[in-house]
Amino acid sequence: MKEKGKPNWLQLLRVYGTVIAAILIVIGFSVLSPTSFATWDNAVNISRQISFLVIIAVGATLVMAIGEFDLSVGAMASLGGVFSAKLAVQGSPFWAVFLIPLGVAFGIGFINGWIVTRFRVLSFITTMAMGTILGGFTFWFTGGTTIFENIPESFRYLGQSEWLGIPVLSFVMILVTVIFWFVMANTAFGRRLYALGGNEAASRIAGINVHANKNLAFAICAALAALAGILMASRLGSAHPTGGNGLFLPAYAAAFLGMTTFKEGVPNIWGTFVGAAIIGILANGLTILEVPTFMQDVITGVIVISAVILQKLGRK
Amino acid sequence: MSLLQVRNLDKTFGQNYALSGVSLTIEAGEIHALVGENGAGKSTFIKLITGVYQPDGGDIFWQGEKVGIKNPRNARDLGISVIHQDRHLVPYFTGLENLYLGADYPKRKLWLGIRWDIMREEAEKLKVQLGIEVPLEKQAQDMSPTERTLLEILRAVRVGCKLLFLDEPTASLTDLETEILFRLLFRLKSQGTAIIYVSHRLDEVFRLAERITVLRNGQLAGTVIKDDVNKDSLIKLMAGREILSSDVKKEAEVNAEPFVLEVKGLRTVDKRVKEATFSLRKGEIVGIFGLAGAGRTELLEAIYGIRPNCRGEIRIKGKVLSKPSPAVSLQEGIVLIPEDRRGQALIMDMSIRENITLPVLKNYTARGIIAHTKELRDTEDCITELKIKANGAGQAVQALSGGNQQKVVFARALMSRPGLFLCDEPTQGVDVMTRSEIHRLLRNQAEQGGAVVYVSSDLEEMLEVAHRLVIMHDGETITEFAAKGLTQESVLQCCYYPRKESEPSIEGEG
């Protein structure tokens, strides 16, 4: 029950705790390493590092909003990168290099959704298997090797160039975040996705087309995953057949951290952004402090669990 | 000394008494029937004795000693078991594994495996003792309903059950299977087990029980000896004082009005509705009444388009509804107020505003973008108009009381300017004030040219609200009455003596 008048500190901590934690982390690193961490260059660097994670996590957030999971996002990102690099090597036009993989990913995501809605299979299993299938295809395309020869300069543009001293990647990340924040908060489509996640039976009775909306959420999620993979390949100037796989777990960690922020217990885009930022800042700061990688993993895991526990505390 | 003695048992939910001052004595080796209308308190009684609920007042004596039954495990240890309609079996466990569910498996020395042989032997002994055949090697999900019921009884007997509750055990059984069950019950009785038999089927009650306890509105209407009563006097006891439908109600003069809804020979794919035929004119409130499982909810769901139908016809204002679906229904001005408010109507963690506008979101969007100001203004109007008590349109509906949640459901329904309301238990779990507000709202809607199909288990309420009553039995609409001058007794008579009888029983066979 809500009490009026008294500011409920626990409530505030629950809603903004993650943001406060992010600020504390930044302050902590700045104190510990004022010359390397707390610099403009490093801030720009962090924004570039987290751009892939933010984009893939935004997609995962959409699927979490409808109460499902897409575990194939990592494999989708790998496939997206490889597919796009392959097209670039073959000398396809600039637009085709990006739009064809995105379109294919959209279709694959739609199939994910179709299997889940049409046959009422758990999305957990469907997308896990789909991830395996995609991984197989990626290996088939590449023969298991990294694509790095004959990649045209134009392919690297998005990943490597800067506008006004800020990486294009960071602009793309902000654009994706703002667009999907707007979609989720201000459009009928976003409202319907949240309704489906809140109560599917009630949504159906309210006349919402359950299948179409869910399929679309899966499709968008897959397309964003592929976009992250393409940008990653563009950044590196090469595409590895498992290059995107490592984004999968951090993406969900970011989305879960995000659920503890702004809107209590509800997946939301800005929350996911903050979650991804925390993970990225931790990785960056701990590396600067020369904390070994295994310790970074331990710290990141502990922070995710703490945030989720904090959100449950005081909730009646 | 009686096996079970219950004195002045009370149970309240919120401000409502679910059970009030009920006293009852059960002797060992007796079959005791428990009857009453829907919502009379039978289930609550079972749950209190089996430790699912805790009583708010009164005492329970078990074999002469006062006991507090804290949880179902506690009840089972005392020797009280219940066989439910929704059976407590693990579907993919075999009969034998289910038989030992929750009990210690006999083990080999040093925990080196389970003594399946001992379990099998013990099970065989039990089967012989009870004279029944249950395929224990079969998985529970592959068993027939009878086999599952028998298995559950077997399990109850294995843990030393002295008092067995059976809640509508024959609902899904054929006549032959019922005979097998009854033979087992008589055998248990002869071995000293007491049985409390809950059923709507009065013929069965008269065959089995020596004594019959009638509950009415959560109170004890009386405990009678079978030979002292007949079906008619029992029904009278269940119905209680004779209540005429309220005379204040304006008689609907609707015979000249056009039909809003016509349902002809409707059957759902799952056959929960087998044959439903009724119609509804503009300005009418029609109640659909039947015993539990008669298919009332399912009929509303079929009309609204969330339960697929395979035969028959639905006409809305004369036009055939070829492929019913919620979207089509809303377009045609049909709204459904579902029985399960939390499960089917509201999105609990969304705000009042988001809940109210959900089905009519397209009225508030231009090119997919929501016009928040207009949405907020209209929602606030709704809150004022229906007197929803809330901190504001942004409050999550889960923070509201049951009555106010139901008002949100109605506010949403009104948003699509409906011509036909399908209401399923719309006043369940709401306070008295809200209840009368909902009644008034529906009457106003009918007077202003709408129409209402009203389902409630509360017959008294139905007689108060409805102009006409359609009676359902076993998936079929069997008859209808004008509500004026109708008594509860005559409606219950009709429910317990359905005109359309199912297949004749094959007594004494097998």
PDB file of N, CA, C and O in Angstrom, chain B residues 116-143:
ATOM      1  N   TRP B 116      10.987 -51.477  -4.346  1.00  0.00           N
ATOM      2  CA  TRP B 116       9.776 -51.478  -5.169  1.00  0.00           C
ATOM      3  C   TRP B 116       8.927 -52.708  -4.891  1.00  0.00           C
ATOM      4  O   TRP B 116       7.710 -52.651  -4.939  1.00  0.00           O
ATOM      5  N   ASP B 117       9.621 -53.817  -4.580  1.00  0.00           N
ATOM      6  CA  ASP B 117       8.878 -55.052  -4.339  1.00  0.00           C
ATOM      7  C   ASP B 117       7.933 -54.906  -3.142  1.00  0.00           C
ATOM      8  O   ASP B 117       6.783 -55.335  -3.193  1.00  0.00           O
ATOM      9  N   ILE B 118       8.436 -54.260  -2.068  1.00  0.00           N
ATOM     10  CA  ILE B 118       7.580 -54.066  -0.893  1.00  0.00           C
ATOM     11  C   ILE B 118       6.403 -53.174  -1.239  1.00  0.00           C
ATOM     12  O   ILE B 118       5.261 -53.451  -0.878  1.00  0.00           O
ATOM     13  N   MET B 119       6.692 -52.109  -2.009  1.00  0.00           N
ATOM     14  CA  MET B 119       5.623 -51.201  -2.391  1.00  0.00           C
ATOM     15  C   MET B 119       4.553 -51.919  -3.195  1.00  0.00           C
ATOM     16  O   MET B 119       3.357 -51.764  -2.965  1.00  0.00           O
ATOM     17  N   ARG B 120       5.014 -52.717  -4.157  1.00  0.00           N
ATOM     18  CA  ARG B 120       4.067 -53.432  -5.015  1.00  0.00           C
ATOM     19  C   ARG B 120       3.210 -54.394  -4.191  1.00  0.00           C
ATOM     20  O   ARG B 120       2.004 -54.470  -4.363  1.00  0.00           O
ATOM     21  N   GLU B 121       3.880 -55.093  -3.268  1.00  0.00           N
ATOM     22  CA  GLU B 121       3.192 -56.069  -2.431  1.00  0.00           C
ATOM     23  C   GLU B 121       2.106 -55.388  -1.598  1.00  0.00           C
ATOM     24  O   GLU B 121       0.968 -55.841  -1.524  1.00  0.00           O
ATOM     25  N   GLU B 122       2.523 -54.255  -1.009  1.00  0.00           N
ATOM     26  CA  GLU B 122       1.594 -53.524  -0.153  1.00  0.00           C
ATOM     27  C   GLU B 122       0.392 -53.029  -0.967  1.00  0.00           C
ATOM     28  O   GLU B 122      -0.748 -53.100  -0.511  1.00  0.00           O
ATOM     29  N   ALA B 123       0.686 -52.554  -2.172  1.00  0.00           N
ATOM     30  CA  ALA B 123      -0.373 -52.049  -3.037  1.00  0.00           C
ATOM     31  C   ALA B 123      -1.352 -53.168  -3.409  1.00  0.00           C
ATOM     32  O   ALA B 123      -2.567 -52.965  -3.403  1.00  0.00           O
ATOM     33  N   GLU B 124      -0.784 -54.352  -3.712  1.00  0.00           N
ATOM     34  CA  GLU B 124      -1.646 -55.488  -4.065  1.00  0.00           C
ATOM     35  C   GLU B 124      -2.581 -55.814  -2.912  1.00  0.00           C
ATOM     36  O   GLU B 124      -3.769 -56.052  -3.086  1.00  0.00           O
ATOM     37  N   LYS B 125      -2.011 -55.822  -1.697  1.00  0.00           N
ATOM     38  CA  LYS B 125      -2.802 -56.130  -0.505  1.00  0.00           C
ATOM     39  C   LYS B 125      -3.960 -55.155  -0.357  1.00  0.00           C
ATOM     40  O   LYS B 125      -5.090 -55.535  -0.071  1.00  0.00           O
ATOM     41  N   LEU B 126      -3.636 -53.883  -0.569  1.00  0.00           N
ATOM     42  CA  LEU B 126      -4.662 -52.842  -0.455  1.00  0.00           C
ATOM     43  C   LEU B 126      -5.778 -53.055  -1.464  1.00  0.00           C
ATOM     44  O   LEU B 126      -6.949 -52.930  -1.145  1.00  0.00           O
ATOM     45  N   LYS B 127      -5.361 -53.398  -2.694  1.00  0.00           N
ATOM     46  CA  LYS B 127      -6.354 -53.589  -3.753  1.00  0.00           C
ATOM     47  C   LYS B 127      -7.297 -54.733  -3.391  1.00  0.00           C
ATOM     48  O   LYS B 127      -8.504 -54.640  -3.582  1.00  0.00           O
ATOM     49  N   VAL B 128      -6.718 -55.799  -2.844  1.00  0.00           N
ATOM     50  CA  VAL B 128      -7.550 -56.940  -2.455  1.00  0.00           C
ATOM     51  C   VAL B 128      -8.475 -56.542  -1.316  1.00  0.00           C
ATOM     52  O   VAL B 128      -9.670 -56.831  -1.331  1.00  0.00           O
ATOM     53  N   GLN B 129      -7.917 -55.814  -0.359  1.00  0.00           N
ATOM     54  CA  GLN B 129      -8.695 -55.396   0.798  1.00  0.00           C
ATOM     55  C   GLN B 129      -9.913 -54.568   0.372  1.00  0.00           C
ATOM     56  O   GLN B 129     -10.989 -54.705   0.926  1.00  0.00           O
ATOM     57  N   LEU B 130      -9.719 -53.721  -0.632  1.00  0.00           N
ATOM     58  CA  LEU B 130     -10.810 -52.860  -1.074  1.00  0.00           C
ATOM     59  C   LEU B 130     -11.599 -53.469  -2.227  1.00  0.00           C
ATOM     60  O   LEU B 130     -12.648 -52.951  -2.602  1.00  0.00           O
ATOM     61  N   GLY B 131     -11.081 -54.553  -2.785  1.00  0.00           N
ATOM     62  CA  GLY B 131     -11.769 -55.204  -3.875  1.00  0.00           C
ATOM     63  C   GLY B 131     -11.853 -54.364  -5.133  1.00  0.00           C
ATOM     64  O   GLY B 131     -12.886 -54.322  -5.795  1.00  0.00           O
ATOM     65  N   ILE B 132     -10.783 -53.655  -5.458  1.00  0.00           N
ATOM     66  CA  ILE B 132     -10.809 -52.864  -6.691  1.00  0.00           C
ATOM     67  C   ILE B 132      -9.596 -53.175  -7.555  1.00  0.00           C
ATOM     68  O   ILE B 132      -8.610 -53.739  -7.081  1.00  0.00           O
ATOM     69  N   GLU B 133      -9.698 -52.794  -8.800  1.00  0.00           N
ATOM     70  CA  GLU B 133      -8.600 -53.014  -9.742  1.00  0.00           C
ATOM     71  C   GLU B 133      -8.116 -51.652 -10.250  1.00  0.00           C
ATOM     72  O   GLU B 133      -8.875 -50.874 -10.813  1.00  0.00           O
ATOM     73  N   VAL B 134      -6.852 -51.346  -9.984  1.00  0.00           N
ATOM     74  CA  VAL B 134      -6.256 -50.124 -10.519  1.00  0.00           C
ATOM     75  C   VAL B 134      -4.949 -50.500 -11.198  1.00  0.00           C
ATOM     76  O   VAL B 134      -4.136 -51.193 -10.600  1.00  0.00           O
ATOM     77  N   PRO B 135      -4.747 -50.098 -12.441  1.00  0.00           N
ATOM     78  CA  PRO B 135      -3.493 -50.440 -13.133  1.00  0.00           C
ATOM     79  C   PRO B 135      -2.348 -49.569 -12.620  1.00  0.00           C
ATOM     80  O   PRO B 135      -2.158 -48.449 -13.082  1.00  0.00           O
ATOM     81  N   LEU B 136      -1.592 -50.095 -11.650  1.00  0.00           N
ATOM     82  CA  LEU B 136      -0.598 -49.268 -10.968  1.00  0.00           C
ATOM     83  C   LEU B 136       0.648 -48.996 -11.803  1.00  0.00           C
ATOM     84  O   LEU B 136       1.431 -48.123 -11.483  1.00  0.00           O
ATOM     85  N   GLU B 137       0.840 -49.772 -12.875  1.00  0.00           N
ATOM     86  CA  GLU B 137       2.040 -49.548 -13.685  1.00  0.00           C
ATOM     87  C   GLU B 137       1.809 -48.426 -14.710  1.00  0.00           C
ATOM     88  O   GLU B 137       2.739 -47.904 -15.280  1.00  0.00           O
ATOM     89  N   LYS B 138       0.534 -48.039 -14.891  1.00  0.00           N
ATOM     90  CA  LYS B 138       0.202 -46.996 -15.855  1.00  0.00           C
ATOM     91  C   LYS B 138       0.528 -45.624 -15.281  1.00  0.00           C
ATOM     92  O   LYS B 138       0.427 -45.404 -14.080  1.00  0.00           O
ATOM     93  N   GLN B 139       0.907 -44.690 -16.165  1.00  0.00           N
ATOM     94  CA  GLN B 139       1.085 -43.315 -15.706  1.00  0.00           C
ATOM     95  C   GLN B 139      -0.280 -42.687 -15.450  1.00  0.00           C
ATOM     96  O   GLN B 139      -1.243 -43.003 -16.143  1.00  0.00           O
ATOM     97  N   ALA B 140      -0.323 -41.800 -14.481  1.00  0.00           N
ATOM     98  CA  ALA B 140      -1.607 -41.199 -14.101  1.00  0.00           C
ATOM     99  C   ALA B 140      -2.275 -40.504 -15.282  1.00  0.00           C
ATOM    100  O   ALA B 140      -3.487 -40.535 -15.424  1.00  0.00           O
ATOM    101  N   GLN B 141      -1.461 -39.893 -16.171  1.00  0.00           N
ATOM    102  CA  GLN B 141      -2.057 -39.157 -17.288  1.00  0.00           C
ATOM    103  C   GLN B 141      -2.733 -40.077 -18.303  1.00  0.00           C
ATOM    104  O   GLN B 141      -3.549 -39.636 -19.091  1.00  0.00           O
ATOM    105  N   ASP B 142      -2.375 -41.374 -18.270  1.00  0.00           N
ATOM    106  CA  ASP B 142      -3.003 -42.313 -19.202  1.00  0.00           C
ATOM    107  C   ASP B 142      -4.226 -42.996 -18.596  1.00  0.00           C
ATOM    108  O   ASP B 142      -4.858 -43.827 -19.234  1.00  0.00           O
ATOM    109  N   MET B 143      -4.513 -42.707 -17.319  1.00  0.00           N
ATOM    110  CA  MET B 143      -5.626 -43.388 -16.656  1.00  0.00           C
ATOM    111  C   MET B 143      -6.950 -42.711 -16.984  1.00  0.00           C
ATOM    112  O   MET B 143      -6.994 -41.524 -17.325  1.00  0.00           O
TER     113      MET B 143
END
